[in-house]
mmCIF file of C-alpha atoms in Angstrom:
data_model
loop_
_atom_site.group_PDB
_atom_site.id
_atom_site.type_symbol
_atom_site.label_atom_id
_atom_site.label_comp_id
_atom_site.label_asym_id
_atom_site.label_seq_id
_atom_site.Cartn_x
_atom_site.Cartn_y
_atom_site.Cartn_z
ATOM 1 C CA MET A 1 28.287 66.317 105.766
ATOM 2 C CA PHE A 2 30.717 65.407 108.548
ATOM 3 C CA SER A 3 29.652 65.607 112.169
ATOM 4 C CA PRO A 4 31.985 67.387 114.701
ATOM 5 C CA LEU A 5 33.094 63.996 115.940
ATOM 6 C CA ASP A 6 33.473 62.440 112.501
ATOM 7 C CA PRO A 7 36.866 60.547 112.551
ATOM 8 C CA GLU A 8 37.517 61.445 108.913
ATOM 9 C CA ALA A 9 37.015 65.160 109.652
ATOM 10 C CA ILE A 10 39.354 64.977 112.651
ATOM 11 C CA GLU A 11 41.995 63.150 110.587
ATOM 12 C CA SER A 12 41.695 65.695 107.757
ATOM 13 C CA LYS A 13 42.131 68.569 110.215
ATOM 14 C CA GLU A 14 45.232 66.930 111.716
ATOM 15 C CA LYS A 15 46.737 66.475 108.254
ATOM 16 C CA ARG A 16 46.178 70.165 107.447
ATOM 17 C CA MET A 17 47.829 71.170 110.728
ATOM 18 C CA ASN A 18 50.772 68.864 110.083
ATOM 19 C CA ARG A 19 51.241 70.298 106.599
ATOM 20 C CA ARG A 20 51.108 73.850 108.000
ATOM 21 C CA ASP A 21 53.633 73.003 110.720
ATOM 22 C CA PHE A 22 55.898 71.381 108.114
ATOM 23 C CA VAL A 23 55.767 74.449 105.877
ATOM 24 C CA VAL A 24 56.570 76.777 108.820
ATOM 25 C CA LEU A 25 59.409 74.514 109.976
ATOM 26 C CA SER A 26 60.817 74.292 106.446
ATOM 27 C CA ALA A 27 60.683 78.079 106.050
ATOM 28 C CA ASN A 28 62.445 78.607 109.389
ATOM 29 C CA THR A 29 65.096 76.013 108.511
ATOM 30 C CA LEU A 30 65.701 77.651 105.145
ATOM 31 C CA ALA A 31 66.005 81.103 106.747
ATOM 32 C CA TRP A 32 68.475 79.775 109.341
ATOM 33 C CA SER A 33 70.518 78.035 106.634
ATOM 34 C CA ILE A 34 70.717 81.214 104.548
ATOM 35 C CA THR A 35 71.775 83.245 107.606
ATOM 36 C CA ALA A 36 74.406 80.679 108.614
ATOM 37 C CA PHE A 37 75.756 80.492 105.066
ATOM 38 C CA THR A 38 75.913 84.277 104.761
ATOM 39 C CA THR A 39 77.669 84.613 108.137
ATOM 40 C CA THR A 40 80.175 81.865 107.317
ATOM 41 C CA THR A 41 80.872 83.308 103.871
ATOM 42 C CA SER A 42 81.328 86.784 105.331
ATOM 43 C CA TYR A 43 83.749 85.506 108.000
ATOM 44 C CA ALA A 44 85.725 83.486 105.437
ATOM 45 C CA SER A 45 85.982 86.515 103.168
ATOM 46 C CA GLU A 46 87.135 88.733 106.042
ATOM 47 C CA ALA A 47 89.731 86.171 107.172
ATOM 48 C CA ASP A 48 91.025 85.813 103.621
ATOM 49 C CA SER A 49 91.360 89.592 103.352
ATOM 50 C CA LYS A 50 93.352 89.695 106.612
ATOM 51 C CA ARG A 51 95.668 86.931 105.412
ATOM 52 C CA ARG A 52 96.335 88.735 102.123
ATOM 53 C CA GLU A 53 97.031 91.981 103.978
ATOM 54 C CA ILE A 54 99.487 90.335 106.392
ATOM 55 C CA ASN A 55 101.268 88.474 103.598
ATOM 56 C CA ALA A 56 101.645 91.593 101.467
ATOM 57 C CA ALA A 57 103.116 93.512 104.402
ATOM 58 C CA ALA A 58 105.425 90.594 105.244
ATOM 59 C CA ASP A 59 106.719 90.539 101.662
ATOM 60 C CA GLY A 60 107.560 94.226 101.979
ATOM 61 C CA ALA A 61 109.341 93.737 105.320
ATOM 62 C CA LEU A 62 111.483 90.893 103.966
ATOM 63 C CA LYS A 63 112.327 92.839 100.824
ATOM 64 C CA LYS A 64 113.492 95.754 102.965
ATOM 65 C CA LEU A 65 115.532 93.413 105.193
ATOM 66 C CA TYR A 66 117.300 91.781 102.257
ATOM 67 C CA ALA A 67 118.100 95.164 100.737
ATOM 68 C CA SER A 68 119.496 96.725 103.913
ATOM 69 C CA VAL A 69 121.220 93.874 105.780
ATOM 70 C CA HIS A 70 123.941 92.163 103.780
ATOM 71 C CA GLY A 71 123.804 88.384 104.146
ATOM 72 C CA SER A 72 120.217 88.271 105.457
ATOM 73 C CA ARG A 73 118.826 86.714 102.254
ATOM 74 C CA GLU A 74 121.376 83.894 102.414
ATOM 75 C CA LEU A 75 120.568 83.381 106.087
ATOM 76 C CA ALA A 76 116.856 83.205 105.290
ATOM 77 C CA GLY A 77 117.606 80.522 102.704
ATOM 78 C CA LYS A 78 119.106 78.342 105.440
ATOM 79 C CA ALA A 79 116.282 78.913 107.942
ATOM 80 C CA ASN A 80 113.748 76.157 108.648
ATOM 81 C CA GLY A 81 111.066 78.758 109.182
ATOM 82 C CA ILE A 82 110.692 82.549 109.169
ATOM 83 C CA LEU A 83 108.223 84.459 111.346
ATOM 84 C CA VAL A 84 107.549 87.971 110.065
ATOM 85 C CA PHE A 85 105.765 90.743 111.968
ATOM 86 C CA PRO A 86 105.823 93.612 109.464
ATOM 87 C CA ALA A 87 104.370 96.267 111.773
ATOM 88 C CA VAL A 88 104.689 96.033 115.555
ATOM 89 C CA ILE A 89 103.228 99.239 116.936
ATOM 90 C CA ALA A 90 104.040 100.809 120.305
ATOM 91 C CA ALA A 91 101.247 102.580 122.152
ATOM 92 C CA GLY A 92 101.088 104.469 125.440
ATOM 93 C CA LEU A 93 103.431 106.753 127.353
ATOM 94 C CA VAL A 94 104.061 105.419 130.866
ATOM 95 C CA VAL A 95 102.323 102.039 130.903
ATOM 96 C CA GLY A 96 102.002 100.749 127.377
ATOM 97 C CA GLY A 97 102.923 97.921 125.111
ATOM 98 C CA GLU A 98 103.500 96.746 121.599
ATOM 99 C CA TYR A 99 101.249 94.697 119.326
ATOM 100 C CA GLY A 100 101.402 93.338 115.799
ATOM 101 C CA LYS A 101 100.246 90.558 113.494
ATOM 102 C CA GLY A 102 102.461 88.354 111.372
ATOM 103 C CA VAL A 103 102.899 85.174 109.384
ATOM 104 C CA LEU A 104 105.049 82.064 109.726
ATOM 105 C CA ARG A 105 106.545 80.767 106.501
ATOM 106 C CA VAL A 106 108.057 77.334 106.031
ATOM 107 C CA GLY A 107 109.567 76.420 102.693
ATOM 108 C CA GLY A 108 108.331 79.703 101.289
ATOM 109 C CA LYS A 109 104.693 78.950 102.139
ATOM 110 C CA SER A 110 102.519 80.657 104.760
ATOM 111 C CA VAL A 111 101.584 78.025 107.350
ATOM 112 C CA GLY A 112 100.143 80.089 110.203
ATOM 113 C CA TYR A 113 99.281 83.587 111.389
ATOM 114 C CA TYR A 114 100.285 85.013 114.755
ATOM 115 C CA SER A 115 100.048 88.029 117.013
ATOM 116 C CA THR A 116 102.848 89.437 119.131
ATOM 117 C CA ALA A 117 102.407 91.449 122.314
ATOM 118 C CA THR A 118 104.873 92.998 124.722
ATOM 119 C CA GLY A 119 104.049 94.944 127.862
ATOM 120 C CA SER A 120 106.259 97.848 128.879
ATOM 121 C CA PHE A 121 106.710 100.380 131.641
ATOM 122 C CA GLY A 122 108.431 103.679 130.999
ATOM 123 C CA LEU A 123 108.336 106.551 128.555
ATOM 124 C CA GLN A 124 107.904 105.631 124.926
ATOM 125 C CA ALA A 125 106.603 107.387 121.851
ATOM 126 C CA GLY A 126 103.139 106.191 120.966
ATOM 127 C CA GLY A 127 102.504 105.082 117.411
ATOM 128 C CA GLN A 128 106.073 104.002 116.665
ATOM 129 C CA SER A 129 106.255 101.030 114.315
ATOM 130 C CA LYS A 130 108.952 98.448 113.678
ATOM 131 C CA SER A 131 109.338 95.133 111.898
ATOM 132 C CA VAL A 132 110.297 92.024 113.852
ATOM 133 C CA ILE A 133 111.590 88.999 111.966
ATOM 134 C CA LEU A 134 112.548 85.704 113.595
ATOM 135 C CA MET A 135 114.453 83.033 111.709
ATOM 136 C CA PHE A 136 114.311 79.518 113.150
ATOM 137 C CA MET A 137 117.654 78.013 112.201
ATOM 138 C CA ALA A 138 117.177 74.845 114.299
ATOM 139 C CA GLN A 139 114.353 72.476 113.357
ATOM 140 C CA HIS A 140 113.644 71.496 116.972
ATOM 141 C CA GLU A 141 113.099 75.162 117.887
ATOM 142 C CA LEU A 142 110.649 75.569 115.015
ATOM 143 C CA ASP A 143 108.802 72.389 116.018
ATOM 144 C CA LYS A 144 108.566 73.561 119.622
ATOM 145 C CA PHE A 145 107.222 76.916 118.492
ATOM 146 C CA ARG A 146 104.587 75.435 116.181
ATOM 147 C CA ASN A 147 103.419 72.917 118.798
ATOM 148 C CA SER A 148 103.068 75.488 121.574
ATOM 149 C CA LYS A 149 99.771 77.114 122.499
ATOM 150 C CA GLY A 150 101.621 80.257 123.504
ATOM 151 C CA TRP A 151 105.293 81.069 123.022
ATOM 152 C CA THR A 152 107.366 83.633 124.949
ATOM 153 C CA ALA A 153 110.818 84.809 123.909
ATOM 154 C CA GLY A 154 113.395 84.190 126.615
ATOM 155 C CA VAL A 155 111.210 81.517 128.224
ATOM 156 C CA ASP A 156 110.312 79.055 125.487
ATOM 157 C CA GLY A 157 113.185 79.990 123.205
ATOM 158 C CA SER A 158 116.175 82.303 123.267
ATOM 159 C CA VAL A 159 116.375 84.847 120.440
ATOM 160 C CA ALA A 160 119.771 86.204 119.378
ATOM 161 C CA LEU A 161 119.310 89.644 117.876
ATOM 162 C CA VAL A 162 121.473 90.245 114.856
ATOM 163 C CA LYS A 163 124.607 92.299 115.234
ATOM 164 C CA ILE A 164 126.490 93.811 112.326
ATOM 165 C CA GLY A 165 130.261 93.454 112.318
ATOM 166 C CA ALA A 166 132.830 96.061 111.353
ATOM 167 C CA ASN A 167 132.807 94.753 107.777
ATOM 168 C CA GLY A 168 129.091 95.457 107.444
ATOM 169 C CA ASN A 169 128.137 91.763 107.502
ATOM 170 C CA ILE A 170 126.154 89.839 110.098
ATOM 171 C CA ASP A 171 128.258 88.883 113.112
ATOM 172 C CA THR A 172 129.302 85.234 112.822
ATOM 173 C CA ASN A 173 128.377 84.452 116.448
ATOM 174 C CA THR A 174 124.814 85.507 115.726
ATOM 175 C CA MET A 175 124.620 83.357 112.601
ATOM 176 C CA HIS A 176 125.044 80.137 114.619
ATOM 177 C CA ALA A 177 122.207 80.828 117.082
ATOM 178 C CA PRO A 178 119.134 78.509 116.988
ATOM 179 C CA ILE A 179 116.770 81.498 116.623
ATOM 180 C CA ILE A 180 117.927 84.743 115.015
ATOM 181 C CA GLY A 181 116.014 87.991 115.345
ATOM 182 C CA PHE A 182 115.963 91.192 113.293
ATOM 183 C CA VAL A 183 114.287 94.405 114.473
ATOM 184 C CA MET A 184 113.987 97.174 111.906
ATOM 185 C CA THR A 185 112.532 100.666 111.700
ATOM 186 C CA ASN A 186 112.365 103.076 108.793
ATOM 187 C CA THR A 187 115.921 104.137 109.591
ATOM 188 C CA GLY A 188 117.346 100.616 109.516
ATOM 189 C CA LEU A 189 118.367 97.795 111.834
ATOM 190 C CA MET A 190 117.954 98.461 115.556
ATOM 191 C CA ALA A 191 120.641 97.419 118.038
ATOM 192 C CA ASN A 192 120.926 97.031 121.824
ATOM 193 C CA LEU A 193 117.407 95.654 122.160
ATOM 194 C CA SER A 194 115.902 92.604 123.810
ATOM 195 C CA LEU A 195 112.867 90.592 122.760
ATOM 196 C CA GLU A 196 112.625 88.802 126.105
ATOM 197 C CA GLY A 197 109.082 88.725 127.411
ATOM 198 C CA THR A 198 107.572 89.050 123.930
ATOM 199 C CA LYS A 199 104.527 86.788 123.739
ATOM 200 C CA ILE A 200 103.465 85.211 120.461
ATOM 201 C CA THR A 201 100.056 83.604 119.984
ATOM 202 C CA ARG A 202 98.521 81.855 116.983
ATOM 203 C CA LEU A 203 95.591 83.627 115.316
ATOM 204 C CA ASN A 204 92.486 81.802 114.153
ATOM 205 C CA ILE A 205 92.378 83.245 110.645
#
């Protein structure tokens, strides 16, 4: 029988405590790892779903553009990059704004996802939606856009909105601009607009 002060008894007790602490620590570590893995997997799945949704909508917006604006497909083939916001929605009546999510494509591949936001003051119909498509015809303008932390039309780059000539084709002056913009609604191409002040920010998805 061991006495209360028996060194072997004390050592045995310490070993049991160490084993118990190790088991508790291991269980806590395992639980944390499972939670972290589940959270990361859930976030990755959600981000992937958002990317697929944006890309599908962008495909639809480009298809509509090519079908309704003669010469736009050929212009897109010459562009160094195309930024597509398939649904920019206006909200508010007096003080409002517009917001949408889109994708940048280079060489036909999606290379980044972005949001666009524009503040406004004045009467506007809430819930209106339009597509905004920017074609970067000059490589240096595309590089500047991709390297920026935040890009504003009219400040960081001038956007020439497409005009249609009398023959139904894109105006030749527009075609030679470094950045060409298209704004479309369900009724077709919009004219007499300005994208100045539109802010574009990269999304972490």
